[in-house]
């Protein structure tokens, strides 16, 4: 199931030492600035592998394209439709916002991640709003899973209001529990004593499917080097039986997938950035509708930015450059894009991703200060498409 991504620390350093990583403390400390503000947030793999042996550094990063060719996606993960998707609000089938040019069976991956560590690491108890698959290459981890739907009311949340207990397809973001997983104080968190949980070990070669919204805690139990790869897909992706008839039966490298948040290895490390369709474009369309505006004017973009914490809201020259670049894809560049012109491929998806990274309402990650997003270049798209075209596939039966 897994390709030869790792032979040793030396192999990774020699092949991929130039790639930049997003760093966290070995014992996850979300929101604790006393720890987070005192540590580096970004480092290349070569420096990281040297320093992680003695420093409190854990690479929780995004899978770069160069390394993704060494990660296999199991064939069983294919057949998520690229022509249709579930609308989580209306509960109806809609056109897929990111259709593939030729492979309707190629499940859309939202984001892919890379995990590197030396020594013990552990997460906080949290959930993600996407489905996850996590595969281990080196080292061993112990996982604890809790059914959030069953125990939501038994748990104290840090953010609150993001989990939708009546319909968790409508979750507005991730959340976590304000406990120290190494020493839970049941005098404070009394209801946790009633929580049922699943516990298991992940060995080298094991892949774990983690459903969206499932609370989880991960503890690295082996003392040495650890490597894992993971990928996310949205819970409103749907199985496509017809497209699956022509899907190949062999595993496919991660890099052959058109992952939404592509990572070149430098620039913005796109972890947790917004969905360009629902959270960026559709939010802008809502402002246009509220204001009775037929075009995406620079004032519309200013209003969208004013509702968040993005550094771009205080950079008028950069914002105008974005608006002018968008407007060049419209029939009337002086006015801006119409609703019909805002979609891709008319307006390049790479442009929307660049704008989403700089305009993220929650602000850019500390590791991305001063960085700009680098979209997938045409030669990488061509390389991926060539690989897919050369697959044998599963010939469609004659009717």
mmCIF file of C-alpha atoms in Angstrom:
data_model
loop_
_atom_site.group_PDB
_atom_site.id
_atom_site.type_symbol
_atom_site.label_atom_id
_atom_site.label_comp_id
_atom_site.label_asym_id
_atom_site.label_seq_id
_atom_site.Cartn_x
_atom_site.Cartn_y
_atom_site.Cartn_z
ATOM 1 C CA UNK A 1 0.000 0.000 0.000
ATOM 2 C CA UNK A 2 2.862 2.385 0.757
ATOM 3 C CA UNK A 3 5.671 3.257 -1.623
ATOM 4 C CA UNK A 4 9.319 3.798 -0.678
ATOM 5 C CA UNK A 5 8.925 7.286 0.765
ATOM 6 C CA UNK A 6 11.362 6.528 3.545
ATOM 7 C CA UNK A 7 14.423 4.404 3.854
ATOM 8 C CA UNK A 8 15.958 6.425 6.669
ATOM 9 C CA UNK A 9 16.268 9.943 8.017
ATOM 10 C CA UNK A 10 19.288 10.339 5.749
ATOM 11 C CA UNK A 11 17.244 9.333 2.701
ATOM 12 C CA UNK A 12 14.608 11.964 3.439
ATOM 13 C CA UNK A 13 17.208 14.641 4.132
ATOM 14 C CA UNK A 14 19.155 13.886 0.950
ATOM 15 C CA UNK A 15 16.106 13.761 -1.313
ATOM 16 C CA UNK A 16 13.863 16.381 0.243
ATOM 17 C CA UNK A 17 16.019 18.522 2.523
ATOM 18 C CA UNK A 18 15.044 21.760 0.734
ATOM 19 C CA UNK A 19 11.328 21.433 1.512
ATOM 20 C CA UNK A 20 9.877 23.814 4.112
ATOM 21 C CA UNK A 21 7.877 22.429 7.041
ATOM 22 C CA UNK A 22 5.262 23.886 9.377
ATOM 23 C CA UNK A 23 6.357 23.301 12.977
ATOM 24 C CA UNK A 24 4.495 22.738 16.237
ATOM 25 C CA UNK A 25 5.642 21.686 19.733
ATOM 26 C CA UNK A 26 5.962 17.953 20.335
ATOM 27 C CA UNK A 27 3.179 18.134 22.891
ATOM 28 C CA UNK A 28 0.429 19.987 21.040
ATOM 29 C CA UNK A 29 -0.427 23.316 22.669
ATOM 30 C CA UNK A 30 -3.187 24.968 20.633
ATOM 31 C CA UNK A 31 -3.632 28.565 21.656
ATOM 32 C CA UNK A 32 -0.845 28.554 24.281
ATOM 33 C CA UNK A 33 1.252 31.542 23.213
ATOM 34 C CA UNK A 34 3.695 31.016 26.086
ATOM 35 C CA UNK A 35 4.920 27.992 24.119
ATOM 36 C CA UNK A 36 4.038 28.876 20.536
ATOM 37 C CA UNK A 37 5.524 32.378 20.497
ATOM 38 C CA UNK A 38 8.909 31.135 21.701
ATOM 39 C CA UNK A 39 9.503 28.526 18.978
ATOM 40 C CA UNK A 40 10.284 28.638 15.260
ATOM 41 C CA UNK A 41 7.256 28.026 13.052
ATOM 42 C CA UNK A 42 9.021 27.138 9.817
ATOM 43 C CA UNK A 43 12.151 25.210 8.855
ATOM 44 C CA UNK A 44 13.371 23.094 5.967
ATOM 45 C CA UNK A 45 13.616 19.327 6.356
ATOM 46 C CA UNK A 46 17.404 19.263 6.488
ATOM 47 C CA UNK A 47 17.602 21.676 9.429
ATOM 48 C CA UNK A 48 14.579 20.146 11.124
ATOM 49 C CA UNK A 49 15.999 16.607 11.222
ATOM 50 C CA UNK A 50 19.162 17.970 12.821
ATOM 51 C CA UNK A 51 17.441 20.103 15.457
ATOM 52 C CA UNK A 52 14.440 17.896 16.300
ATOM 53 C CA UNK A 53 16.681 15.451 18.167
ATOM 54 C CA UNK A 54 17.298 17.993 20.916
ATOM 55 C CA UNK A 55 14.570 20.626 20.522
ATOM 56 C CA UNK A 56 10.813 20.752 21.073
ATOM 57 C CA UNK A 57 9.930 20.616 17.356
ATOM 58 C CA UNK A 58 7.306 18.512 15.571
ATOM 59 C CA UNK A 59 6.637 18.817 11.834
ATOM 60 C CA UNK A 60 2.875 18.876 11.225
ATOM 61 C CA UNK A 61 2.957 20.050 7.653
ATOM 62 C CA UNK A 62 1.577 19.675 4.129
ATOM 63 C CA UNK A 63 2.698 16.969 1.727
ATOM 64 C CA UNK A 64 4.852 18.553 -1.010
ATOM 65 C CA UNK A 65 4.330 17.456 -4.597
ATOM 66 C CA UNK A 66 7.875 16.084 -4.958
ATOM 67 C CA UNK A 67 7.345 13.725 -2.015
ATOM 68 C CA UNK A 68 3.743 12.894 -2.936
ATOM 69 C CA UNK A 69 4.935 10.737 -5.832
ATOM 70 C CA UNK A 70 6.202 8.310 -3.163
ATOM 71 C CA UNK A 71 2.835 8.058 -1.399
ATOM 72 C CA UNK A 72 0.224 5.660 -2.757
ATOM 73 C CA UNK A 73 -3.510 6.225 -2.473
ATOM 74 C CA UNK A 74 -5.178 2.777 -2.201
ATOM 75 C CA UNK A 75 -7.458 1.908 -5.111
ATOM 76 C CA UNK A 76 -10.311 1.412 -2.640
ATOM 77 C CA UNK A 77 -10.300 5.180 -1.982
ATOM 78 C CA UNK A 78 -11.302 6.013 -5.547
ATOM 79 C CA UNK A 79 -14.797 6.426 -7.058
ATOM 80 C CA UNK A 80 -15.705 9.629 -5.275
ATOM 81 C CA UNK A 81 -17.617 11.444 -7.997
ATOM 82 C CA UNK A 82 -16.081 14.394 -9.828
ATOM 83 C CA UNK A 83 -19.357 15.331 -11.493
ATOM 84 C CA UNK A 84 -21.625 15.553 -8.458
ATOM 85 C CA UNK A 85 -21.495 16.310 -4.746
ATOM 86 C CA UNK A 86 -23.917 16.544 -1.827
ATOM 87 C CA UNK A 87 -25.028 20.037 -0.865
ATOM 88 C CA UNK A 88 -24.696 19.803 2.952
ATOM 89 C CA UNK A 89 -27.350 22.460 3.546
ATOM 90 C CA UNK A 90 -30.049 21.467 1.076
ATOM 91 C CA UNK A 91 -29.205 17.731 1.195
ATOM 92 C CA UNK A 92 -29.499 17.587 -2.573
ATOM 93 C CA UNK A 93 -27.043 16.519 -5.270
ATOM 94 C CA UNK A 94 -25.307 19.395 -7.053
ATOM 95 C CA UNK A 95 -22.564 19.691 -9.669
ATOM 96 C CA UNK A 96 -19.105 19.078 -8.262
ATOM 97 C CA UNK A 97 -17.257 22.388 -7.772
ATOM 98 C CA UNK A 98 -13.950 20.836 -8.852
ATOM 99 C CA UNK A 99 -14.582 18.509 -11.814
ATOM 100 C CA UNK A 100 -11.635 16.595 -13.245
ATOM 101 C CA UNK A 101 -10.772 17.069 -16.896
ATOM 102 C CA UNK A 102 -11.090 13.369 -17.761
ATOM 103 C CA UNK A 103 -11.253 11.062 -14.707
ATOM 104 C CA UNK A 104 -14.676 11.169 -13.072
ATOM 105 C CA UNK A 105 -13.629 8.371 -10.679
ATOM 106 C CA UNK A 106 -10.637 10.242 -9.200
ATOM 107 C CA UNK A 107 -11.715 11.127 -5.655
ATOM 108 C CA UNK A 108 -11.092 14.792 -4.919
ATOM 109 C CA UNK A 109 -8.505 15.367 -2.180
ATOM 110 C CA UNK A 110 -8.913 18.614 -0.286
ATOM 111 C CA UNK A 111 -5.554 18.658 1.528
ATOM 112 C CA UNK A 112 -2.676 16.218 2.126
ATOM 113 C CA UNK A 113 -0.385 16.259 5.152
ATOM 114 C CA UNK A 114 3.084 15.173 6.213
ATOM 115 C CA UNK A 115 4.065 14.231 9.778
ATOM 116 C CA UNK A 116 7.727 14.008 10.829
ATOM 117 C CA UNK A 117 9.017 13.634 14.387
ATOM 118 C CA UNK A 118 11.910 12.483 16.516
ATOM 119 C CA UNK A 119 11.037 11.460 20.084
ATOM 120 C CA UNK A 120 7.658 11.488 21.761
ATOM 121 C CA UNK A 121 4.770 13.559 20.396
ATOM 122 C CA UNK A 122 1.121 13.786 21.298
ATOM 123 C CA UNK A 123 -1.906 15.701 20.110
ATOM 124 C CA UNK A 124 -4.725 17.367 21.952
ATOM 125 C CA UNK A 125 -8.197 15.858 21.888
ATOM 126 C CA UNK A 126 -9.850 17.400 18.828
ATOM 127 C CA UNK A 127 -11.928 16.736 15.724
ATOM 128 C CA UNK A 128 -11.560 17.704 12.063
ATOM 129 C CA UNK A 129 -14.424 18.578 9.753
ATOM 130 C CA UNK A 130 -12.986 16.483 6.902
ATOM 131 C CA UNK A 131 -12.624 12.714 6.500
ATOM 132 C CA UNK A 132 -9.004 11.654 7.033
ATOM 133 C CA UNK A 133 -6.831 8.704 6.058
ATOM 134 C CA UNK A 134 -3.521 8.446 7.943
ATOM 135 C CA UNK A 135 -0.760 5.988 6.938
ATOM 136 C CA UNK A 136 2.372 5.246 8.997
ATOM 137 C CA UNK A 137 5.803 4.712 7.415
ATOM 138 C CA UNK A 138 8.064 4.773 10.490
ATOM 139 C CA UNK A 139 7.304 4.490 14.187
ATOM 140 C CA UNK A 140 4.225 3.543 16.192
ATOM 141 C CA UNK A 141 1.301 5.571 17.515
ATOM 142 C CA UNK A 142 -1.616 4.902 19.824
ATOM 143 C CA UNK A 143 -4.962 6.410 18.917
ATOM 144 C CA UNK A 144 -8.019 7.140 21.054
ATOM 145 C CA UNK A 145 -11.293 7.913 19.271
ATOM 146 C CA UNK A 146 -14.512 9.283 20.786
ATOM 147 C CA UNK A 147 -17.912 9.468 19.097
ATOM 148 C CA UNK A 148 -18.532 13.231 19.069
ATOM 149 C CA UNK A 149 -22.182 12.805 18.155
ATOM 150 C CA UNK A 150 -22.785 10.690 21.240
ATOM 151 C CA UNK A 151 -20.712 12.684 23.719
ATOM 152 C CA UNK A 152 -20.830 16.261 22.426
ATOM 153 C CA UNK A 153 -22.733 17.531 25.488
ATOM 154 C CA UNK A 154 -20.335 15.779 27.889
ATOM 155 C CA UNK A 155 -17.371 17.786 26.661
ATOM 156 C CA UNK A 156 -16.096 21.309 27.253
ATOM 157 C CA UNK A 157 -14.979 23.012 24.025
ATOM 158 C CA UNK A 158 -12.372 25.721 23.518
ATOM 159 C CA UNK A 159 -14.020 27.573 20.645
ATOM 160 C CA UNK A 160 -17.595 26.427 20.959
ATOM 161 C CA UNK A 161 -20.332 26.872 18.393
ATOM 162 C CA UNK A 162 -18.422 25.185 15.567
ATOM 163 C CA UNK A 163 -19.801 21.682 15.971
ATOM 164 C CA UNK A 164 -23.393 21.372 14.812
ATOM 165 C CA UNK A 165 -24.878 18.627 16.960
ATOM 166 C CA UNK A 166 -28.145 18.656 14.996
ATOM 167 C CA UNK A 167 -26.261 18.076 11.710
ATOM 168 C CA UNK A 168 -22.483 17.806 11.768
ATOM 169 C CA UNK A 169 -22.252 18.137 7.989
ATOM 170 C CA UNK A 170 -22.796 21.823 8.759
ATOM 171 C CA UNK A 171 -19.792 22.163 11.082
ATOM 172 C CA UNK A 172 -18.117 25.535 10.615
ATOM 173 C CA UNK A 173 -14.640 24.450 11.725
ATOM 174 C CA UNK A 174 -12.533 22.315 14.001
ATOM 175 C CA UNK A 175 -12.545 22.465 17.806
ATOM 176 C CA UNK A 176 -10.660 20.898 20.667
ATOM 177 C CA UNK A 177 -10.975 20.051 24.366
ATOM 178 C CA UNK A 178 -9.074 22.109 27.010
ATOM 179 C CA UNK A 179 -7.483 19.197 28.838
ATOM 180 C CA UNK A 180 -3.958 17.882 29.292
ATOM 181 C CA UNK A 181 -4.313 14.388 27.792
ATOM 182 C CA UNK A 182 -1.446 13.130 29.966
ATOM 183 C CA UNK A 183 -3.252 13.986 33.218
ATOM 184 C CA UNK A 184 -6.978 14.583 32.865
ATOM 185 C CA UNK A 185 -8.474 16.269 35.920
ATOM 186 C CA UNK A 186 -11.827 14.545 36.403
ATOM 187 C CA UNK A 187 -12.725 16.957 39.184
ATOM 188 C CA UNK A 188 -12.955 19.641 36.511
ATOM 189 C CA UNK A 189 -14.083 17.460 33.584
ATOM 190 C CA UNK A 190 -16.400 15.153 35.514
ATOM 191 C CA UNK A 191 -18.482 14.029 32.545
ATOM 192 C CA UNK A 192 -15.407 12.629 30.777
ATOM 193 C CA UNK A 193 -15.515 9.679 33.161
ATOM 194 C CA UNK A 194 -18.696 8.549 31.366
ATOM 195 C CA UNK A 195 -17.250 8.816 27.864
ATOM 196 C CA UNK A 196 -16.816 5.624 25.859
ATOM 197 C CA UNK A 197 -13.764 5.452 23.607
ATOM 198 C CA UNK A 198 -11.929 3.260 21.127
ATOM 199 C CA UNK A 199 -8.207 2.620 21.552
ATOM 200 C CA UNK A 200 -5.782 0.969 19.140
ATOM 201 C CA UNK A 201 -2.147 0.990 17.974
ATOM 202 C CA UNK A 202 -1.002 2.032 14.513
ATOM 203 C CA UNK A 203 2.019 0.080 13.294
ATOM 204 C CA UNK A 204 4.209 0.706 10.252
ATOM 205 C CA UNK A 205 2.159 0.072 7.125
ATOM 206 C CA UNK A 206 -1.182 0.632 8.838
ATOM 207 C CA UNK A 207 -3.630 3.123 7.324
ATOM 208 C CA UNK A 208 -6.418 4.505 9.486
ATOM 209 C CA UNK A 209 -9.687 5.952 8.230
ATOM 210 C CA UNK A 210 -10.875 8.720 10.532
ATOM 211 C CA UNK A 211 -14.458 9.889 9.873
ATOM 212 C CA UNK A 212 -15.177 13.599 9.915
ATOM 213 C CA UNK A 213 -16.136 15.062 13.318
ATOM 214 C CA UNK A 214 -14.658 12.083 15.201
ATOM 215 C CA UNK A 215 -12.799 13.257 18.307
ATOM 216 C CA UNK A 216 -9.300 11.809 18.414
ATOM 217 C CA UNK A 217 -6.091 11.885 20.428
ATOM 218 C CA UNK A 218 -2.807 10.528 19.044
ATOM 219 C CA UNK A 219 0.198 9.544 21.161
ATOM 220 C CA UNK A 220 3.505 8.460 19.640
ATOM 221 C CA UNK A 221 4.655 5.476 21.678
ATOM 222 C CA UNK A 222 7.964 4.694 19.931
ATOM 223 C CA UNK A 223 10.973 6.822 20.935
ATOM 224 C CA UNK A 224 12.720 7.218 17.571
ATOM 225 C CA UNK A 225 11.923 8.547 14.121
ATOM 226 C CA UNK A 226 8.327 8.722 12.877
ATOM 227 C CA UNK A 227 6.885 9.481 9.439
ATOM 228 C CA UNK A 228 3.252 9.480 8.384
ATOM 229 C CA UNK A 229 1.259 10.715 5.421
ATOM 230 C CA UNK A 230 -2.415 11.628 5.476
ATOM 231 C CA UNK A 231 -5.034 13.084 3.190
ATOM 232 C CA UNK A 232 -8.443 14.689 3.619
ATOM 233 C CA UNK A 233 -11.611 14.565 1.574
ATOM 234 C CA UNK A 234 -14.867 16.327 2.333
ATOM 235 C CA UNK A 235 -17.761 14.410 3.920
ATOM 236 C CA UNK A 236 -20.120 15.547 1.175
ATOM 237 C CA UNK A 237 -18.233 13.679 -1.541
ATOM 238 C CA UNK A 238 -20.439 10.910 -2.968
ATOM 239 C CA UNK A 239 -19.787 7.464 -4.450
ATOM 240 C CA UNK A 240 -20.169 7.296 -8.228
ATOM 241 C CA UNK A 241 -21.052 3.768 -9.321
ATOM 242 C CA UNK A 242 -21.043 4.547 -13.037
ATOM 243 C CA UNK A 243 -17.665 6.298 -12.987
ATOM 244 C CA UNK A 244 -16.246 3.483 -10.873
ATOM 245 C CA UNK A 245 -16.743 1.013 -13.724
ATOM 246 C CA UNK A 246 -13.711 2.504 -15.469
ATOM 247 C CA UNK A 247 -11.584 3.096 -12.352
ATOM 248 C CA UNK A 248 -8.210 1.291 -12.225
ATOM 249 C CA UNK A 249 -7.667 -1.435 -9.656
ATOM 250 C CA UNK A 250 -4.088 -0.464 -8.793
ATOM 251 C CA UNK A 251 -2.975 2.110 -6.248
ATOM 252 C CA UNK A 252 -2.274 5.600 -7.554
ATOM 253 C CA UNK A 253 0.425 8.018 -6.355
ATOM 254 C CA UNK A 254 -0.902 10.919 -4.344
ATOM 255 C CA UNK A 255 0.866 13.337 -6.696
ATOM 256 C CA UNK A 256 -1.267 12.165 -9.627
ATOM 257 C CA UNK A 257 -4.334 13.572 -7.843
ATOM 258 C CA UNK A 258 -5.359 17.170 -8.382
ATOM 259 C CA UNK A 259 -5.225 17.999 -4.660
ATOM 260 C CA UNK A 260 -7.006 21.295 -4.096
ATOM 261 C CA UNK A 261 -4.306 22.793 -1.862
ATOM 262 C CA UNK A 262 -1.223 21.823 -3.874
ATOM 263 C CA UNK A 263 2.108 22.451 -2.095
ATOM 264 C CA UNK A 264 5.300 23.106 -4.039
ATOM 265 C CA UNK A 265 7.583 22.771 -1.006
ATOM 266 C CA UNK A 266 8.096 26.521 -0.630
ATOM 267 C CA UNK A 267 5.846 29.554 -0.177
ATOM 268 C CA UNK A 268 2.629 29.350 1.826
ATOM 269 C CA UNK A 269 2.257 25.971 3.561
ATOM 270 C CA UNK A 270 -1.480 25.546 2.888
ATOM 271 C CA UNK A 271 -2.754 23.769 5.982
ATOM 272 C CA UNK A 272 -6.253 24.611 7.134
ATOM 273 C CA UNK A 273 -6.844 27.391 4.638
ATOM 274 C CA UNK A 274 -10.432 28.072 3.480
ATOM 275 C CA UNK A 275 -12.459 26.269 0.836
ATOM 276 C CA UNK A 276 -12.292 28.567 -2.182
ATOM 277 C CA UNK A 277 -15.812 27.685 -3.296
ATOM 278 C CA UNK A 278 -17.937 27.798 -0.128
ATOM 279 C CA UNK A 279 -15.880 30.020 2.159
ATOM 280 C CA UNK A 280 -14.417 32.494 -0.309
ATOM 281 C CA UNK A 281 -16.253 32.767 -3.631
ATOM 282 C CA UNK A 282 -19.730 32.047 -2.216
ATOM 283 C CA UNK A 283 -19.182 34.488 0.667
ATOM 284 C CA UNK A 284 -18.215 37.170 -1.829
ATOM 285 C CA UNK A 285 -21.300 36.366 -3.909
ATOM 286 C CA UNK A 286 -23.421 36.813 -0.792
ATOM 287 C CA UNK A 287 -21.991 40.302 -0.265
ATOM 288 C CA UNK A 288 -22.702 41.137 -3.908
ATOM 289 C CA UNK A 289 -26.294 40.004 -3.425
ATOM 290 C CA UNK A 290 -26.682 41.980 -0.181
ATOM 291 C CA UNK A 291 -25.383 45.125 -1.882
ATOM 292 C CA UNK A 292 -27.321 44.660 -5.111
ATOM 293 C CA UNK A 293 -24.017 44.527 -6.978
ATOM 294 C CA UNK A 294 -23.713 42.697 -10.316
ATOM 295 C CA UNK A 295 -19.896 42.784 -10.379
ATOM 296 C CA UNK A 296 -17.125 41.780 -8.011
ATOM 297 C CA UNK A 297 -15.850 45.297 -7.403
ATOM 298 C CA UNK A 298 -12.843 46.159 -5.309
ATOM 299 C CA UNK A 299 -15.287 47.518 -2.704
ATOM 300 C CA UNK A 300 -16.907 44.072 -2.497
ATOM 301 C CA UNK A 301 -13.504 42.485 -1.844
ATOM 302 C CA UNK A 302 -12.743 45.146 0.775
ATOM 303 C CA UNK A 303 -15.989 44.374 2.582
ATOM 304 C CA UNK A 304 -15.272 40.632 2.530
ATOM 305 C CA UNK A 305 -11.800 41.206 3.963
ATOM 306 C CA UNK A 306 -13.152 43.581 6.632
ATOM 307 C CA UNK A 307 -15.081 40.685 8.161
ATOM 308 C CA UNK A 308 -11.904 38.748 8.970
ATOM 309 C CA UNK A 309 -8.329 39.042 10.195
ATOM 310 C CA UNK A 310 -6.377 38.620 6.962
ATOM 311 C CA UNK A 311 -3.288 40.834 6.550
ATOM 312 C CA UNK A 312 -4.525 41.593 3.038
ATOM 313 C CA UNK A 313 -7.247 43.879 4.454
ATOM 314 C CA UNK A 314 -4.511 46.369 5.377
ATOM 315 C CA UNK A 315 -2.667 46.111 2.056
ATOM 316 C CA UNK A 316 -4.660 48.220 -0.438
ATOM 317 C CA UNK A 317 -2.035 48.068 -3.183
ATOM 318 C CA UNK A 318 -1.846 44.261 -3.059
ATOM 319 C CA UNK A 319 -5.647 44.032 -2.952
ATOM 320 C CA UNK A 320 -5.941 46.215 -6.057
ATOM 321 C CA UNK A 321 -3.424 44.001 -7.838
ATOM 322 C CA UNK A 322 -5.574 40.980 -7.019
ATOM 323 C CA UNK A 323 -8.746 42.754 -8.185
ATOM 324 C CA UNK A 324 -7.152 43.799 -11.454
ATOM 325 C CA UNK A 325 -5.890 40.263 -12.060
ATOM 326 C CA UNK A 326 -9.369 38.881 -11.405
ATOM 327 C CA UNK A 327 -11.006 41.508 -13.610
ATOM 328 C CA UNK A 328 -8.831 40.649 -16.614
ATOM 329 C CA UNK A 329 -10.874 37.440 -16.893
ATOM 330 C CA UNK A 330 -14.136 39.381 -17.351
ATOM 331 C CA UNK A 331 -15.772 40.986 -20.372
ATOM 332 C CA UNK A 332 -15.710 44.373 -18.659
ATOM 333 C CA UNK A 333 -12.443 44.659 -16.671
ATOM 334 C CA UNK A 334 -13.294 48.191 -15.511
ATOM 335 C CA UNK A 335 -16.274 46.869 -13.545
ATOM 336 C CA UNK A 336 -14.961 43.504 -12.364
ATOM 337 C CA UNK A 337 -16.202 39.933 -12.732
ATOM 338 C CA UNK A 338 -19.854 38.965 -12.954
ATOM 339 C CA UNK A 339 -21.173 35.969 -11.028
ATOM 340 C CA UNK A 340 -20.918 33.787 -14.138
ATOM 341 C CA UNK A 341 -17.332 34.901 -14.782
ATOM 342 C CA UNK A 342 -16.138 34.212 -11.228
ATOM 343 C CA UNK A 343 -16.126 30.436 -11.653
ATOM 344 C CA UNK A 344 -13.225 28.325 -12.805
ATOM 345 C CA UNK A 345 -11.841 27.592 -15.339
ATOM 346 C CA UNK A 346 -12.899 31.026 -16.670
ATOM 347 C CA UNK A 347 -11.088 32.556 -13.705
ATOM 348 C CA UNK A 348 -8.116 30.300 -12.886
ATOM 349 C CA UNK A 349 -8.440 28.224 -9.727
ATOM 350 C CA UNK A 350 -4.810 29.036 -8.920
ATOM 351 C CA UNK A 351 -5.709 32.726 -8.688
ATOM 352 C CA UNK A 352 -8.548 31.971 -6.277
ATOM 353 C CA UNK A 353 -6.198 29.855 -4.144
ATOM 354 C CA UNK A 354 -3.605 32.626 -4.013
ATOM 355 C CA UNK A 355 -6.298 35.093 -2.969
ATOM 356 C CA UNK A 356 -7.789 32.677 -0.401
ATOM 357 C CA UNK A 357 -4.398 32.196 1.259
ATOM 358 C CA UNK A 358 -3.712 35.926 1.571
ATOM 359 C CA UNK A 359 -7.335 36.700 2.443
ATOM 360 C CA UNK A 360 -8.086 33.880 4.916
ATOM 361 C CA UNK A 361 -10.598 35.381 7.399
ATOM 362 C CA UNK A 362 -8.794 33.661 10.276
ATOM 363 C CA UNK A 363 -5.478 35.168 9.226
ATOM 364 C CA UNK A 364 -2.437 33.436 7.811
ATOM 365 C CA UNK A 365 -0.514 30.831 9.792
ATOM 366 C CA UNK A 366 2.566 32.036 11.704
ATOM 367 C CA UNK A 367 4.740 29.900 9.411
ATOM 368 C CA UNK A 368 3.416 31.839 6.423
ATOM 369 C CA UNK A 369 4.256 35.385 7.469
ATOM 370 C CA UNK A 370 5.596 37.157 4.392
ATOM 371 C CA UNK A 371 4.880 34.156 2.167
ATOM 372 C CA UNK A 372 2.772 33.853 -0.986
ATOM 373 C CA UNK A 373 0.945 30.787 -2.250
ATOM 374 C CA UNK A 374 2.416 28.973 -5.266
ATOM 375 C CA UNK A 375 -0.307 27.214 -7.306
ATOM 376 C CA UNK A 376 0.217 23.998 -9.241
ATOM 377 C CA UNK A 377 2.235 24.792 -12.403
ATOM 378 C CA UNK A 378 1.116 23.543 -15.808
ATOM 379 C CA UNK A 379 3.992 21.080 -16.114
ATOM 380 C CA UNK A 380 2.911 19.308 -12.906
ATOM 381 C CA UNK A 381 -0.665 19.108 -14.148
ATOM 382 C CA UNK A 382 0.599 17.661 -17.422
ATOM 383 C CA UNK A 383 2.768 15.119 -15.584
ATOM 384 C CA UNK A 384 -0.156 13.992 -13.431
ATOM 385 C CA UNK A 385 -2.527 13.758 -16.383
ATOM 386 C CA UNK A 386 0.004 11.744 -18.393
ATOM 387 C CA UNK A 387 0.337 9.269 -15.524
ATOM 388 C CA UNK A 388 -3.442 8.869 -15.316
ATOM 389 C CA UNK A 389 -3.794 8.407 -19.071
ATOM 390 C CA UNK A 390 -1.222 5.601 -19.013
ATOM 391 C CA UNK A 391 -3.137 3.609 -16.388
ATOM 392 C CA UNK A 392 -4.694 0.417 -17.627
ATOM 393 C CA UNK A 393 -8.000 1.125 -15.937
ATOM 394 C CA UNK A 394 -10.945 -1.206 -15.590
ATOM 395 C CA UNK A 395 -12.512 -1.372 -19.083
ATOM 396 C CA UNK A 396 -16.163 -0.375 -19.101
ATOM 397 C CA UNK A 397 -18.495 -3.224 -19.924
ATOM 398 C CA UNK A 398 -20.541 -3.053 -23.098
ATOM 399 C CA UNK A 399 -24.259 -2.640 -22.472
#
